Amino acid sequence: MFILVTVLIMIAALVLALIVLVQNGKGGGLAANFASQNQVMGVRKTTDFLEKATWFLAGAMIVFCLLSSALIPKPRQTNQTLNSSNVPSVPATNSNSNAQGSNTAQPLNQ
């Protein structure tokens, strides 16, 4: 599922980049090519379509990115679980020497 969402993100990013490149920053873009010819959609409707497609793809990218972060595969669990039988035991210290107040700490290289 994560791979599917990742592929959808890539497709949406490519289409969004193409749509943005087709648009002109000053309002011309693809619509300017159709100014002399009155096609089926018309000039104004072409720019409206490109703007709506840009917003839709940007929103889809946000949703896909949030969805992919929720679907990131988790590391696989091993058959060994951490319980008391797998934990190595720490050897017990001689508590009698500590109770008598003897200091067994050796000074470091001084």
Coordinates of C-alpha atoms in Angstrom, one line a residue:
M1 CA 0.0 0.0 0.0
F2 CA 2.9 2.3 0.8
I3 CA 4.4 1.7 -2.7
L4 CA 1.0 2.6 -4.3
V5 CA 0.8 5.9 -2.4
T6 CA 4.4 6.7 -3.3
V7 CA 3.7 6.1 -7.0
L8 CA 0.6 8.3 -6.7
I9 CA 2.7 11.1 -5.2
M10 CA 5.2 10.9 -8.0
I11 CA 2.4 11.0 -10.7
A12 CA 0.7 13.9 -9.0
A13 CA 4.0 15.8 -8.7
L14 CA 4.8 15.3 -12.4
V15 CA 1.4 16.3 -13.6
L16 CA 1.4 19.3 -11.2
A17 CA 4.8 20.4 -12.6
L18 CA 3.5 20.2 -16.1
I19 CA 0.4 22.2 -15.4
V20 CA 2.4 24.9 -13.6
L21 CA 4.8 25.1 -16.6
V22 CA 1.9 25.4 -19.0
Q23 CA 0.5 28.4 -17.1
N24 CA 1.9 31.9 -17.7
G25 CA 2.5 33.9 -14.6
K26 CA 0.8 37.0 -16.1
G27 CA -2.4 35.2 -17.0
G28 CA -1.5 34.1 -20.6
G29 CA 0.1 30.7 -20.7
L30 CA -1.9 28.0 -22.6
A31 CA -4.9 30.3 -22.8
A32 CA -2.8 32.8 -24.8
N33 CA -2.4 30.2 -27.5
F34 CA -6.1 29.9 -27.9
A35 CA -6.8 33.7 -28.0
S36 CA -7.1 33.8 -31.8
Q37 CA -9.0 30.5 -32.0
N38 CA -12.2 30.1 -30.0
Q39 CA -11.9 26.4 -29.0
V40 CA -14.5 24.4 -27.2
M41 CA -13.4 25.5 -23.8
G42 CA -12.6 29.1 -24.6
V43 CA -9.9 31.3 -23.2
R44 CA -11.3 32.0 -19.8
K45 CA -12.4 28.4 -19.1
T46 CA -8.9 27.1 -20.0
T47 CA -7.3 29.3 -17.3
D48 CA -10.0 28.3 -14.8
F49 CA -9.4 24.7 -15.5
L50 CA -5.7 25.0 -15.1
E51 CA -6.1 26.9 -11.8
K52 CA -8.5 24.3 -10.4
A53 CA -6.3 21.5 -11.6
T54 CA -3.4 23.1 -9.8
W55 CA -5.3 23.4 -6.5
F56 CA -6.7 19.9 -6.8
L57 CA -3.3 18.4 -7.4
A58 CA -1.7 20.4 -4.6
G59 CA -4.3 19.2 -2.2
A60 CA -4.0 15.6 -3.5
M61 CA -0.2 15.8 -2.9
I62 CA -0.8 16.9 0.7
V63 CA -3.2 14.1 1.4
F64 CA -1.0 11.5 -0.3
C65 CA 2.0 12.7 1.8
L66 CA 0.1 12.5 5.0
L67 CA -1.2 9.1 4.0
S68 CA 2.2 7.8 3.2
S69 CA 3.6 8.8 6.5
A70 CA 0.9 6.8 8.2
L71 CA 1.6 3.8 6.0
I72 CA 5.4 3.7 6.4
P73 CA 6.3 0.0 6.9
K74 CA 7.4 -0.8 10.4
P75 CA 10.5 -3.0 11.0
R76 CA 9.6 -6.7 11.3
Q77 CA 9.5 -8.2 14.7
T78 CA 11.7 -11.2 15.3
N79 CA 10.5 -14.4 17.0
Q80 CA 12.6 -13.7 20.0
T81 CA 10.9 -11.4 22.5
L82 CA 12.6 -9.6 25.3
N83 CA 11.6 -11.2 28.5
S84 CA 13.3 -12.2 31.8
S85 CA 14.7 -15.5 30.4
N86 CA 16.6 -13.7 27.5
V87 CA 18.1 -10.9 29.7
P88 CA 21.5 -11.8 31.0
S89 CA 21.8 -11.6 34.8
V90 CA 24.2 -9.2 36.4
P91 CA 26.4 -10.9 39.0
A92 CA 25.7 -9.9 42.5
T93 CA 28.2 -7.7 44.4
N94 CA 29.5 -8.4 47.8
S95 CA 27.2 -6.3 49.9
N96 CA 29.1 -7.1 53.2
S97 CA 32.1 -5.1 52.1
N98 CA 30.0 -2.1 51.4
A99 CA 28.2 -2.4 54.7
Q100 CA 31.5 -2.3 56.6
G101 CA 32.4 1.0 55.0
S102 CA 35.4 -0.2 53.1
N103 CA 36.2 1.7 50.0
T104 CA 37.4 -0.6 47.2
A105 CA 37.7 2.1 44.5
Q106 CA 41.2 2.4 43.1
P107 CA 42.5 5.8 42.1
L108 CA 42.9 6.3 38.4
N109 CA 46.4 6.9 37.0
Q110 CA 47.4 10.0 38.9

